[in-house]
């Protein structure tokens, strides 16, 4: 017998549906040509449902690289672990980082550019909340901590984390600046594999 979903589960499903619909519309029509009303109509939801989860269309962009990326990565990462329980910690790190590139490809070039712009602007007035909002990076930190015995770099856990995340962020920025001129997942995979070879005894 199928278990009945809780109110929290239904709320998560609704938020995911709003985001997925918005991503599809923005990819097809462009951010400035998509309205909140159109997102709700396409998703088959009342407009009030949108404002339970987002204050504005702009909030979808801001949230995309925090809560929405976190949901995407955690879901796919857990599925990966379930399918490959004996995979090495280095391979787990690689898969986690590549999922960040896959999310960028899924969200699309325009949304990624807008997210960078809005979230960098949010850092200017005061202390950055970037890392506290990216709750899912605790998974990556824990995996790096577990991998230190294999490291030949002399880097600390924080240094390895910053190095790998800088490669991901930098690749995404280059993808944006180059007007989506390369396959971010394929190229990103190469960069991550090279970086891991430079850190660990593989």
mmCIF file of C-alpha atoms in Angstrom, residues 147-155 160 195-202:
data_model
loop_
_atom_site.group_PDB
_atom_site.id
_atom_site.type_symbol
_atom_site.label_atom_id
_atom_site.label_comp_id
_atom_site.label_asym_id
_atom_site.label_seq_id
_atom_site.Cartn_x
_atom_site.Cartn_y
_atom_site.Cartn_z
ATOM 1 C CA UNK A 147 39.782 11.177 1.903
ATOM 2 C CA UNK A 148 42.689 12.886 3.672
ATOM 3 C CA UNK A 149 44.593 9.622 4.193
ATOM 4 C CA UNK A 150 44.925 9.334 0.409
ATOM 5 C CA UNK A 151 46.068 12.918 -0.146
ATOM 6 C CA UNK A 152 49.619 13.586 -1.299
ATOM 7 C CA UNK A 153 49.098 17.327 -1.632
ATOM 8 C CA UNK A 154 49.736 18.427 1.940
ATOM 9 C CA UNK A 155 46.503 20.435 1.766
ATOM 10 C CA UNK A 160 41.052 20.846 -0.643
ATOM 11 C CA UNK A 195 42.357 18.135 -10.015
ATOM 12 C CA UNK A 196 41.778 14.914 -8.105
ATOM 13 C CA UNK A 197 44.841 13.357 -9.733
ATOM 14 C CA UNK A 198 46.873 16.307 -8.465
ATOM 15 C CA UNK A 199 45.658 15.842 -4.888
ATOM 16 C CA UNK A 200 45.386 12.106 -4.343
ATOM 17 C CA UNK A 201 47.488 9.020 -4.867
ATOM 18 C CA UNK A 202 45.235 7.266 -7.374
#
